[in-house]
């Protein structure tokens, strides 16, 4: 997990109105808080109408966070809607060694990002079928929880247990249980290449 010697982590989340972009940032922030870290989450200012491009930000640090500025140079970039890739400059200001996670079943080449990965070899870009995972459990293609869980597994910014706690606090009752299943499958699928997925709670198993 995140250590006290690490620098502040800046995360920017892109999506469209109605896709739970702000909720994604809040979940990451609350999960980091469960790890004993300082965190903040806030939306960008602009149109909030359904379907309009929106952004949210999350900062995580082992020390108090005083900045309230938008995040211009993200270390982590989550893209909930791949249709934004060629309509919004989602990669603007990206840190040199950033991690990018895109909600899509398509390859980077199919998304038109082959050239980007060649010109930015130090940036880690991955796709994840977050909407498909959500559909399996929620019957809705809302990618926010799945994408956050995938990023948490990649970055080790928080544990699966901390994220599940954040989810159940945010979504009470059966909705929380189903979203925990989304998070568990997403987190564990992302960890498949690095080892076993550990959890102290069993509310759903990866498929």
PDB file of C-alpha atoms in Angstrom, residues 62-144:
ATOM      1  CA  UNK A  62       0.219  10.737   3.706  1.00  0.00           C
ATOM      2  CA  UNK A  63       0.239  14.395   4.811  1.00  0.00           C
ATOM      3  CA  UNK A  64      -2.557  16.995   5.052  1.00  0.00           C
ATOM      4  CA  UNK A  65      -3.653  18.291   1.642  1.00  0.00           C
ATOM      5  CA  UNK A  66      -4.025  22.040   1.311  1.00  0.00           C
ATOM      6  CA  UNK A  67      -4.342  22.448  -2.442  1.00  0.00           C
ATOM      7  CA  UNK A  68      -7.854  22.891  -3.828  1.00  0.00           C
ATOM      8  CA  UNK A  69      -6.796  23.443  -7.427  1.00  0.00           C
ATOM      9  CA  UNK A  70      -7.969  21.260 -10.325  1.00  0.00           C
ATOM     10  CA  UNK A  71      -5.548  18.488 -11.218  1.00  0.00           C
ATOM     11  CA  UNK A  72      -3.550  19.460 -14.292  1.00  0.00           C
ATOM     12  CA  UNK A  73      -0.871  16.740 -14.192  1.00  0.00           C
ATOM     13  CA  UNK A  74      -2.520  13.467 -13.109  1.00  0.00           C
ATOM     14  CA  UNK A  75      -0.562  10.399 -12.044  1.00  0.00           C
ATOM     15  CA  UNK A  76      -3.690   8.315 -12.522  1.00  0.00           C
ATOM     16  CA  UNK A  77      -6.232   8.792 -15.305  1.00  0.00           C
ATOM     17  CA  UNK A  78      -9.548   6.914 -15.379  1.00  0.00           C
ATOM     18  CA  UNK A  79     -11.682   7.181 -18.504  1.00  0.00           C
ATOM     19  CA  UNK A  80     -15.191   5.855 -17.944  1.00  0.00           C
ATOM     20  CA  UNK A  81     -16.413   6.545 -21.488  1.00  0.00           C
ATOM     21  CA  UNK A  82     -14.066   5.726 -24.370  1.00  0.00           C
ATOM     22  CA  UNK A  83     -16.080   7.915 -26.764  1.00  0.00           C
ATOM     23  CA  UNK A  84     -14.369  10.872 -25.083  1.00  0.00           C
ATOM     24  CA  UNK A  85     -10.936   9.812 -26.347  1.00  0.00           C
ATOM     25  CA  UNK A  86     -11.152  11.737 -29.602  1.00  0.00           C
ATOM     26  CA  UNK A  87     -13.544  14.482 -28.490  1.00  0.00           C
ATOM     27  CA  UNK A  88     -11.897  15.701 -25.285  1.00  0.00           C
ATOM     28  CA  UNK A  89      -8.183  16.100 -24.602  1.00  0.00           C
ATOM     29  CA  UNK A  90      -8.246  13.544 -21.791  1.00  0.00           C
ATOM     30  CA  UNK A  91      -4.466  13.125 -21.866  1.00  0.00           C
ATOM     31  CA  UNK A  92      -3.781  16.817 -21.302  1.00  0.00           C
ATOM     32  CA  UNK A  93      -0.986  17.341 -18.766  1.00  0.00           C
ATOM     33  CA  UNK A  94      -0.524  13.624 -18.100  1.00  0.00           C
ATOM     34  CA  UNK A  95       2.439  12.829 -15.836  1.00  0.00           C
ATOM     35  CA  UNK A  96       5.345  11.141 -17.609  1.00  0.00           C
ATOM     36  CA  UNK A  97       4.896   7.795 -15.823  1.00  0.00           C
ATOM     37  CA  UNK A  98       1.138   7.959 -15.355  1.00  0.00           C
ATOM     38  CA  UNK A  99      -1.242   5.002 -15.237  1.00  0.00           C
ATOM     39  CA  UNK A 100      -4.236   5.196 -17.582  1.00  0.00           C
ATOM     40  CA  UNK A 101      -7.224   2.870 -17.284  1.00  0.00           C
ATOM     41  CA  UNK A 102      -9.914   2.997 -19.971  1.00  0.00           C
ATOM     42  CA  UNK A 103     -13.342   1.393 -19.830  1.00  0.00           C
ATOM     43  CA  UNK A 104     -13.452  -0.562 -23.079  1.00  0.00           C
ATOM     44  CA  UNK A 105     -13.421  -4.085 -24.505  1.00  0.00           C
ATOM     45  CA  UNK A 106     -11.416  -2.856 -27.493  1.00  0.00           C
ATOM     46  CA  UNK A 107      -7.638  -2.945 -27.884  1.00  0.00           C
ATOM     47  CA  UNK A 108      -5.557   0.224 -27.730  1.00  0.00           C
ATOM     48  CA  UNK A 109      -5.034  -0.006 -31.487  1.00  0.00           C
ATOM     49  CA  UNK A 110      -8.783  -0.314 -32.080  1.00  0.00           C
ATOM     50  CA  UNK A 111      -9.286   2.751 -29.895  1.00  0.00           C
ATOM     51  CA  UNK A 112      -6.855   4.701 -32.052  1.00  0.00           C
ATOM     52  CA  UNK A 113      -4.222   4.910 -29.306  1.00  0.00           C
ATOM     53  CA  UNK A 114      -1.446   2.940 -30.978  1.00  0.00           C
ATOM     54  CA  UNK A 115       0.406   6.126 -31.831  1.00  0.00           C
ATOM     55  CA  UNK A 116      -0.005   7.502 -28.324  1.00  0.00           C
ATOM     56  CA  UNK A 117       1.540   4.426 -26.714  1.00  0.00           C
ATOM     57  CA  UNK A 118       4.485   4.552 -29.127  1.00  0.00           C
ATOM     58  CA  UNK A 119       5.160   8.227 -28.440  1.00  0.00           C
ATOM     59  CA  UNK A 120       4.611   7.832 -24.673  1.00  0.00           C
ATOM     60  CA  UNK A 121       6.245   4.471 -23.836  1.00  0.00           C
ATOM     61  CA  UNK A 122       6.636   5.383 -20.154  1.00  0.00           C
ATOM     62  CA  UNK A 123       2.870   5.833 -19.685  1.00  0.00           C
ATOM     63  CA  UNK A 124       1.050   2.649 -18.640  1.00  0.00           C
ATOM     64  CA  UNK A 125      -2.191   2.409 -20.639  1.00  0.00           C
ATOM     65  CA  UNK A 126      -4.673  -0.407 -20.123  1.00  0.00           C
ATOM     66  CA  UNK A 127      -8.257  -1.168 -21.050  1.00  0.00           C
ATOM     67  CA  UNK A 128     -10.792  -2.889 -18.835  1.00  0.00           C
ATOM     68  CA  UNK A 129     -14.310  -4.173 -19.580  1.00  0.00           C
ATOM     69  CA  UNK A 130     -15.724  -2.261 -16.613  1.00  0.00           C
ATOM     70  CA  UNK A 131     -19.206  -1.814 -18.085  1.00  0.00           C
ATOM     71  CA  UNK A 132     -19.461  -5.541 -18.784  1.00  0.00           C
ATOM     72  CA  UNK A 133     -18.584  -6.386 -15.184  1.00  0.00           C
ATOM     73  CA  UNK A 134     -21.171  -3.944 -13.922  1.00  0.00           C
ATOM     74  CA  UNK A 135     -23.816  -5.383 -16.255  1.00  0.00           C
ATOM     75  CA  UNK A 136     -23.173  -8.842 -14.858  1.00  0.00           C
ATOM     76  CA  UNK A 137     -23.950  -7.786 -11.305  1.00  0.00           C
ATOM     77  CA  UNK A 138     -26.033  -4.603 -11.508  1.00  0.00           C
ATOM     78  CA  UNK A 139     -27.747  -5.078 -14.876  1.00  0.00           C
ATOM     79  CA  UNK A 140     -26.561  -1.552 -15.648  1.00  0.00           C
ATOM     80  CA  UNK A 141     -23.425  -0.523 -17.608  1.00  0.00           C
ATOM     81  CA  UNK A 142     -22.240   1.974 -14.975  1.00  0.00           C
ATOM     82  CA  UNK A 143     -18.454   1.615 -15.009  1.00  0.00           C
ATOM     83  CA  UNK A 144     -17.404   3.782 -12.048  1.00  0.00           C
TER      84      UNK A 144
END
